[in-house]
């Protein structure tokens, strides 16, 4: 996301947290300067530096942050990620909003890295989905890349993914693919199928990318054989860390995982004054 999007994310977050002013931070002497460290309490993959920087910039542009790592780097338990210097009141006001972004985006990156590691050596891409936290689509999509994943479409505006209800409304797989190519010939196009017969129809209609929805491992292997390299195949549905390696080994090209952005387990960060 560009700086304007990040600034907009932070403005909304500060409005809901700070509102008309931080009543508790007002108890601290205004010009009292402190040093602080932002510490990660667990093993994780870092993501969200630009959002944290923007939080402190909007609260108090005089606060100085020195990051010891970059987005995508791995953090060890109790490792300092950033040193901060500034007015104590400013740090206290910015703390929770900054940590909210950092723990959420690092959580997304960390989970993604786990899935990427699970399919290492297979050549399969781990894709995200549109199952993101409302208002954090671009931020979470960025975090996925920090964890080694690959972004699928950003939204409904930049690619076409034809699903069951689209096919039903259009009349057939061939008809909906033909219309999609006619209306948007230069837009990435993918169609979802639910069985091998539908895959055959999609391939006959010239589909270049097909999503295999909730196929069993045996069905995935049969789909790869039937496809014969004609289309790019994406597996989706029923994917977990326990199952993803076996799915990858069927020969599909991509696996999409809603859990990367939907079931976020926040990374534990603390901001502690050191003087």
mmCIF file of C-alpha atoms in Angstrom:
data_model
loop_
_atom_site.group_PDB
_atom_site.id
_atom_site.type_symbol
_atom_site.label_atom_id
_atom_site.label_comp_id
_atom_site.label_asym_id
_atom_site.label_seq_id
_atom_site.Cartn_x
_atom_site.Cartn_y
_atom_site.Cartn_z
ATOM 1 C CA UNK A 1 0.000 0.000 0.000
ATOM 2 C CA UNK A 2 1.190 3.496 -0.743
ATOM 3 C CA UNK A 3 1.705 6.112 1.943
ATOM 4 C CA UNK A 4 -1.756 7.621 1.412
ATOM 5 C CA UNK A 5 -3.462 4.316 2.143
ATOM 6 C CA UNK A 6 -1.338 3.749 5.231
ATOM 7 C CA UNK A 7 -2.039 7.286 6.484
ATOM 8 C CA UNK A 8 -5.768 6.676 5.998
ATOM 9 C CA UNK A 9 -5.592 3.385 7.944
ATOM 10 C CA UNK A 10 -3.883 5.156 10.827
ATOM 11 C CA UNK A 11 -6.217 8.149 10.897
ATOM 12 C CA UNK A 12 -9.214 5.860 11.299
ATOM 13 C CA UNK A 13 -7.490 3.803 13.978
ATOM 14 C CA UNK A 14 -6.430 6.840 16.009
ATOM 15 C CA UNK A 15 -9.883 8.378 15.740
ATOM 16 C CA UNK A 16 -11.477 5.324 17.320
ATOM 17 C CA UNK A 17 -8.837 5.038 20.073
ATOM 18 C CA UNK A 18 -7.787 8.591 20.933
ATOM 19 C CA UNK A 19 -11.004 10.360 19.999
ATOM 20 C CA UNK A 20 -11.088 13.788 21.685
ATOM 21 C CA UNK A 21 -7.840 13.144 23.553
ATOM 22 C CA UNK A 22 -5.874 10.691 25.700
ATOM 23 C CA UNK A 23 -7.085 11.395 29.241
ATOM 24 C CA UNK A 24 -4.585 9.080 30.921
ATOM 25 C CA UNK A 25 -1.502 10.282 29.053
ATOM 26 C CA UNK A 26 -2.411 13.831 30.101
ATOM 27 C CA UNK A 27 -1.339 12.847 33.631
ATOM 28 C CA UNK A 28 2.270 12.542 32.446
ATOM 29 C CA UNK A 29 4.489 15.677 32.243
ATOM 30 C CA UNK A 30 4.213 16.848 28.649
ATOM 31 C CA UNK A 31 7.924 17.298 27.927
ATOM 32 C CA UNK A 32 9.221 14.284 29.839
ATOM 33 C CA UNK A 33 11.416 12.368 27.362
ATOM 34 C CA UNK A 34 11.972 8.611 27.530
ATOM 35 C CA UNK A 35 13.703 5.763 25.765
ATOM 36 C CA UNK A 36 11.655 2.658 25.003
ATOM 37 C CA UNK A 37 11.978 -0.670 23.270
ATOM 38 C CA UNK A 38 9.425 -2.560 21.242
ATOM 39 C CA UNK A 39 9.988 -6.219 22.097
ATOM 40 C CA UNK A 40 8.640 -9.364 20.445
ATOM 41 C CA UNK A 41 7.697 -12.026 23.001
ATOM 42 C CA UNK A 42 7.701 -14.989 20.621
ATOM 43 C CA UNK A 43 9.239 -16.296 17.414
ATOM 44 C CA UNK A 44 7.601 -14.448 14.537
ATOM 45 C CA UNK A 45 7.971 -12.812 11.138
ATOM 46 C CA UNK A 46 7.967 -9.027 11.284
ATOM 47 C CA UNK A 47 5.463 -7.004 9.250
ATOM 48 C CA UNK A 48 3.925 -3.556 9.619
ATOM 49 C CA UNK A 49 6.839 -1.154 10.086
ATOM 50 C CA UNK A 50 5.331 1.564 7.885
ATOM 51 C CA UNK A 51 2.062 1.469 9.843
ATOM 52 C CA UNK A 52 3.817 1.816 13.194
ATOM 53 C CA UNK A 53 5.955 4.666 11.874
ATOM 54 C CA UNK A 54 2.835 6.454 10.665
ATOM 55 C CA UNK A 55 1.095 6.049 14.024
ATOM 56 C CA UNK A 56 3.907 7.835 15.810
ATOM 57 C CA UNK A 57 4.204 10.434 13.037
ATOM 58 C CA UNK A 58 0.537 11.353 13.365
ATOM 59 C CA UNK A 59 0.665 11.427 17.169
ATOM 60 C CA UNK A 60 3.976 13.295 17.438
ATOM 61 C CA UNK A 61 6.354 13.782 14.514
ATOM 62 C CA UNK A 62 9.236 14.400 16.934
ATOM 63 C CA UNK A 63 9.266 10.785 18.117
ATOM 64 C CA UNK A 64 12.271 8.879 16.754
ATOM 65 C CA UNK A 65 12.116 5.182 15.844
ATOM 66 C CA UNK A 66 15.084 2.969 15.028
ATOM 67 C CA UNK A 67 14.140 -0.423 13.612
ATOM 68 C CA UNK A 68 16.644 -3.227 14.089
ATOM 69 C CA UNK A 69 15.078 -5.472 11.450
ATOM 70 C CA UNK A 70 12.968 -5.143 8.325
ATOM 71 C CA UNK A 71 9.590 -6.454 7.256
ATOM 72 C CA UNK A 72 9.902 -10.139 6.424
ATOM 73 C CA UNK A 73 12.744 -10.721 8.901
ATOM 74 C CA UNK A 74 12.405 -13.351 11.592
ATOM 75 C CA UNK A 75 12.219 -12.370 15.249
ATOM 76 C CA UNK A 76 13.303 -14.504 18.178
ATOM 77 C CA UNK A 77 11.565 -14.666 21.527
ATOM 78 C CA UNK A 78 12.188 -11.504 23.611
ATOM 79 C CA UNK A 79 14.103 -9.838 20.773
ATOM 80 C CA UNK A 80 13.904 -6.029 20.534
ATOM 81 C CA UNK A 81 12.504 -5.010 17.165
ATOM 82 C CA UNK A 82 12.696 -1.239 17.549
ATOM 83 C CA UNK A 83 14.145 1.452 19.811
ATOM 84 C CA UNK A 84 12.037 4.567 20.372
ATOM 85 C CA UNK A 85 12.824 7.991 21.804
ATOM 86 C CA UNK A 86 10.350 10.778 22.461
ATOM 87 C CA UNK A 87 7.913 12.360 24.853
ATOM 88 C CA UNK A 88 6.475 9.810 27.273
ATOM 89 C CA UNK A 89 2.930 11.076 26.735
ATOM 90 C CA UNK A 90 3.239 10.654 22.967
ATOM 91 C CA UNK A 91 4.546 7.101 23.296
ATOM 92 C CA UNK A 92 1.711 6.205 25.636
ATOM 93 C CA UNK A 93 -0.909 7.599 23.269
ATOM 94 C CA UNK A 94 0.513 5.863 20.198
ATOM 95 C CA UNK A 95 1.365 2.567 21.892
ATOM 96 C CA UNK A 96 -1.829 0.556 21.493
ATOM 97 C CA UNK A 97 -2.665 1.638 17.957
ATOM 98 C CA UNK A 98 0.872 0.911 16.814
ATOM 99 C CA UNK A 99 0.918 -2.478 18.505
ATOM 100 C CA UNK A 100 -2.486 -3.374 17.077
ATOM 101 C CA UNK A 101 -1.172 -2.997 13.548
ATOM 102 C CA UNK A 102 2.153 -4.656 14.292
ATOM 103 C CA UNK A 103 0.697 -7.683 16.071
ATOM 104 C CA UNK A 104 -1.957 -8.229 13.403
ATOM 105 C CA UNK A 105 0.262 -7.855 10.352
ATOM 106 C CA UNK A 106 3.109 -9.819 11.933
ATOM 107 C CA UNK A 107 0.564 -12.498 12.806
ATOM 108 C CA UNK A 108 -0.496 -12.706 9.168
ATOM 109 C CA UNK A 109 3.126 -12.840 7.997
ATOM 110 C CA UNK A 110 4.026 -15.491 10.580
ATOM 111 C CA UNK A 111 1.151 -17.796 9.674
ATOM 112 C CA UNK A 112 1.925 -17.376 5.991
ATOM 113 C CA UNK A 113 5.567 -18.285 6.556
ATOM 114 C CA UNK A 114 4.444 -21.504 8.245
ATOM 115 C CA UNK A 115 2.384 -22.542 5.223
ATOM 116 C CA UNK A 116 5.151 -21.575 2.818
ATOM 117 C CA UNK A 117 7.631 -23.687 4.785
ATOM 118 C CA UNK A 118 5.238 -26.647 4.735
ATOM 119 C CA UNK A 119 5.281 -26.817 0.924
ATOM 120 C CA UNK A 120 8.979 -26.031 0.483
ATOM 121 C CA UNK A 121 10.490 -27.822 -2.473
ATOM 122 C CA UNK A 122 7.194 -28.523 -4.264
ATOM 123 C CA UNK A 123 7.145 -25.336 -6.346
ATOM 124 C CA UNK A 124 3.600 -24.558 -5.183
ATOM 125 C CA UNK A 125 2.583 -20.964 -4.432
ATOM 126 C CA UNK A 126 0.631 -20.157 -1.275
ATOM 127 C CA UNK A 127 -2.091 -17.657 -2.169
ATOM 128 C CA UNK A 128 -4.222 -15.413 0.021
ATOM 129 C CA UNK A 129 -7.949 -14.736 -0.460
ATOM 130 C CA UNK A 130 -10.477 -11.928 0.040
ATOM 131 C CA UNK A 131 -11.246 -13.265 3.546
ATOM 132 C CA UNK A 132 -9.520 -10.323 5.197
ATOM 133 C CA UNK A 133 -10.297 -8.161 8.234
ATOM 134 C CA UNK A 134 -12.606 -5.320 7.121
ATOM 135 C CA UNK A 135 -10.616 -2.212 6.292
ATOM 136 C CA UNK A 136 -7.264 -4.019 6.342
ATOM 137 C CA UNK A 137 -7.328 -5.694 2.910
ATOM 138 C CA UNK A 138 -4.211 -4.051 1.489
ATOM 139 C CA UNK A 139 -2.337 -4.183 4.789
ATOM 140 C CA UNK A 140 -2.933 -7.897 5.232
ATOM 141 C CA UNK A 141 -2.173 -8.626 1.596
ATOM 142 C CA UNK A 142 1.165 -6.874 2.128
ATOM 143 C CA UNK A 143 1.802 -8.962 5.248
ATOM 144 C CA UNK A 144 1.213 -12.144 3.251
ATOM 145 C CA UNK A 145 4.073 -11.181 0.937
ATOM 146 C CA UNK A 146 6.292 -10.574 3.982
ATOM 147 C CA UNK A 147 5.693 -14.198 4.933
ATOM 148 C CA UNK A 148 6.586 -15.469 1.462
ATOM 149 C CA UNK A 149 3.043 -15.864 0.140
ATOM 150 C CA UNK A 150 1.607 -14.586 -3.137
ATOM 151 C CA UNK A 151 -1.320 -12.222 -3.516
ATOM 152 C CA UNK A 152 -4.410 -13.433 -5.328
ATOM 153 C CA UNK A 153 -6.778 -10.734 -6.623
ATOM 154 C CA UNK A 154 -7.037 -7.662 -4.417
ATOM 155 C CA UNK A 155 -10.794 -7.361 -4.822
ATOM 156 C CA UNK A 156 -13.673 -7.627 -7.235
ATOM 157 C CA UNK A 157 -12.202 -4.894 -9.431
ATOM 158 C CA UNK A 158 -8.852 -6.266 -10.613
ATOM 159 C CA UNK A 159 -9.587 -9.857 -11.677
ATOM 160 C CA UNK A 160 -12.477 -12.198 -12.483
ATOM 161 C CA UNK A 161 -13.118 -15.326 -10.432
ATOM 162 C CA UNK A 162 -16.204 -17.125 -11.728
ATOM 163 C CA UNK A 163 -17.935 -19.208 -9.059
ATOM 164 C CA UNK A 164 -20.885 -21.596 -8.854
ATOM 165 C CA UNK A 165 -23.576 -18.922 -8.694
ATOM 166 C CA UNK A 166 -22.062 -16.989 -11.596
ATOM 167 C CA UNK A 167 -22.158 -20.149 -13.703
ATOM 168 C CA UNK A 168 -25.756 -20.889 -12.706
ATOM 169 C CA UNK A 169 -26.883 -17.361 -13.558
ATOM 170 C CA UNK A 170 -25.034 -17.308 -16.886
ATOM 171 C CA UNK A 171 -26.306 -20.734 -17.986
ATOM 172 C CA UNK A 172 -23.094 -22.725 -18.439
ATOM 173 C CA UNK A 173 -19.342 -22.747 -17.982
ATOM 174 C CA UNK A 174 -18.734 -22.118 -21.669
ATOM 175 C CA UNK A 175 -21.214 -19.224 -21.762
ATOM 176 C CA UNK A 176 -19.822 -17.426 -18.725
ATOM 177 C CA UNK A 177 -16.221 -17.797 -19.908
ATOM 178 C CA UNK A 178 -17.131 -16.448 -23.340
ATOM 179 C CA UNK A 179 -18.864 -13.419 -21.842
ATOM 180 C CA UNK A 180 -15.993 -12.713 -19.446
ATOM 181 C CA UNK A 181 -13.473 -12.724 -22.292
ATOM 182 C CA UNK A 182 -15.689 -10.467 -24.388
ATOM 183 C CA UNK A 183 -16.256 -7.886 -21.656
ATOM 184 C CA UNK A 184 -12.787 -7.908 -20.106
ATOM 185 C CA UNK A 185 -10.244 -9.475 -22.477
ATOM 186 C CA UNK A 186 -7.221 -8.076 -20.634
ATOM 187 C CA UNK A 187 -8.268 -8.943 -17.063
ATOM 188 C CA UNK A 188 -6.957 -12.075 -15.257
ATOM 189 C CA UNK A 189 -9.634 -14.759 -15.452
ATOM 190 C CA UNK A 190 -10.203 -17.859 -13.326
ATOM 191 C CA UNK A 191 -13.133 -20.229 -12.975
ATOM 192 C CA UNK A 192 -14.067 -22.423 -10.021
ATOM 193 C CA UNK A 193 -15.167 -26.020 -10.597
ATOM 194 C CA UNK A 194 -16.540 -28.560 -8.149
ATOM 195 C CA UNK A 195 -15.860 -31.862 -9.901
ATOM 196 C CA UNK A 196 -13.916 -33.460 -12.734
ATOM 197 C CA UNK A 197 -16.770 -33.128 -15.220
ATOM 198 C CA UNK A 198 -16.852 -29.371 -14.683
ATOM 199 C CA UNK A 199 -13.073 -29.260 -15.022
ATOM 200 C CA UNK A 200 -13.404 -30.983 -18.380
ATOM 201 C CA UNK A 201 -15.979 -28.421 -19.497
ATOM 202 C CA UNK A 202 -13.772 -25.549 -18.385
ATOM 203 C CA UNK A 203 -10.750 -26.944 -20.220
ATOM 204 C CA UNK A 204 -12.804 -27.509 -23.378
ATOM 205 C CA UNK A 205 -13.905 -23.875 -23.176
ATOM 206 C CA UNK A 206 -10.271 -22.786 -23.045
ATOM 207 C CA UNK A 207 -9.956 -21.847 -19.359
ATOM 208 C CA UNK A 208 -6.416 -20.785 -18.547
ATOM 209 C CA UNK A 209 -6.761 -20.925 -14.782
ATOM 210 C CA UNK A 210 -9.057 -23.173 -12.758
ATOM 211 C CA UNK A 211 -9.824 -23.297 -9.050
ATOM 212 C CA UNK A 212 -10.515 -26.822 -7.772
ATOM 213 C CA UNK A 213 -12.971 -26.365 -4.920
ATOM 214 C CA UNK A 214 -12.881 -28.896 -2.082
ATOM 215 C CA UNK A 215 -11.418 -31.703 -4.196
ATOM 216 C CA UNK A 216 -10.142 -34.779 -2.371
ATOM 217 C CA UNK A 217 -6.485 -35.719 -2.784
ATOM 218 C CA UNK A 218 -7.427 -38.415 -5.294
ATOM 219 C CA UNK A 219 -9.588 -35.968 -7.238
ATOM 220 C CA UNK A 220 -6.729 -33.459 -7.274
ATOM 221 C CA UNK A 221 -4.372 -36.052 -8.719
ATOM 222 C CA UNK A 222 -6.956 -36.969 -11.360
ATOM 223 C CA UNK A 223 -7.501 -33.288 -12.122
ATOM 224 C CA UNK A 224 -3.792 -32.736 -12.680
ATOM 225 C CA UNK A 225 -3.707 -35.730 -15.039
ATOM 226 C CA UNK A 226 -6.825 -34.586 -16.918
ATOM 227 C CA UNK A 227 -5.476 -31.073 -17.217
ATOM 228 C CA UNK A 228 -2.225 -32.192 -18.791
ATOM 229 C CA UNK A 229 -0.626 -28.812 -18.247
ATOM 230 C CA UNK A 230 -3.271 -26.895 -20.205
ATOM 231 C CA UNK A 231 -4.410 -24.615 -17.374
ATOM 232 C CA UNK A 232 -2.970 -23.375 -14.106
ATOM 233 C CA UNK A 233 -4.629 -25.289 -11.274
ATOM 234 C CA UNK A 234 -5.401 -23.871 -7.836
ATOM 235 C CA UNK A 235 -6.578 -26.021 -4.935
ATOM 236 C CA UNK A 236 -8.858 -24.486 -2.313
ATOM 237 C CA UNK A 237 -10.960 -25.648 0.608
ATOM 238 C CA UNK A 238 -10.115 -27.843 3.581
ATOM 239 C CA UNK A 239 -6.546 -26.570 3.687
ATOM 240 C CA UNK A 240 -4.608 -26.658 6.967
ATOM 241 C CA UNK A 241 -0.997 -27.065 8.008
ATOM 242 C CA UNK A 242 -1.746 -30.759 8.490
ATOM 243 C CA UNK A 243 -3.046 -31.242 4.946
ATOM 244 C CA UNK A 244 -1.217 -28.729 2.792
ATOM 245 C CA UNK A 245 1.886 -30.787 2.032
ATOM 246 C CA UNK A 246 -0.165 -33.666 0.679
ATOM 247 C CA UNK A 247 -2.228 -31.232 -1.408
ATOM 248 C CA UNK A 248 0.919 -29.666 -2.835
ATOM 249 C CA UNK A 249 2.312 -33.068 -3.772
ATOM 250 C CA UNK A 250 -0.686 -33.818 -6.030
ATOM 251 C CA UNK A 251 0.872 -31.553 -8.661
ATOM 252 C CA UNK A 252 -1.348 -28.444 -8.453
ATOM 253 C CA UNK A 253 0.269 -25.074 -9.090
ATOM 254 C CA UNK A 254 -1.271 -22.962 -6.330
ATOM 255 C CA UNK A 255 -3.044 -23.433 -3.015
ATOM 256 C CA UNK A 256 -5.226 -20.658 -1.616
ATOM 257 C CA UNK A 257 -5.577 -20.434 2.166
ATOM 258 C CA UNK A 258 -8.243 -18.249 3.775
ATOM 259 C CA UNK A 259 -6.716 -18.804 7.213
ATOM 260 C CA UNK A 260 -3.745 -16.580 6.345
ATOM 261 C CA UNK A 261 -5.851 -13.465 6.815
ATOM 262 C CA UNK A 262 -9.106 -14.709 8.344
ATOM 263 C CA UNK A 263 -7.941 -16.599 11.429
ATOM 264 C CA UNK A 264 -5.238 -14.238 12.625
ATOM 265 C CA UNK A 265 -3.352 -15.091 15.804
ATOM 266 C CA UNK A 266 -1.755 -11.840 16.946
ATOM 267 C CA UNK A 267 1.960 -11.847 17.667
ATOM 268 C CA UNK A 268 2.806 -10.798 21.228
ATOM 269 C CA UNK A 269 4.640 -7.450 21.259
ATOM 270 C CA UNK A 270 5.332 -5.131 24.222
ATOM 271 C CA UNK A 271 6.480 -1.532 24.375
ATOM 272 C CA UNK A 272 8.577 -0.955 27.508
ATOM 273 C CA UNK A 273 10.179 2.229 28.800
ATOM 274 C CA UNK A 274 13.887 1.654 29.482
ATOM 275 C CA UNK A 275 14.622 4.876 31.413
#
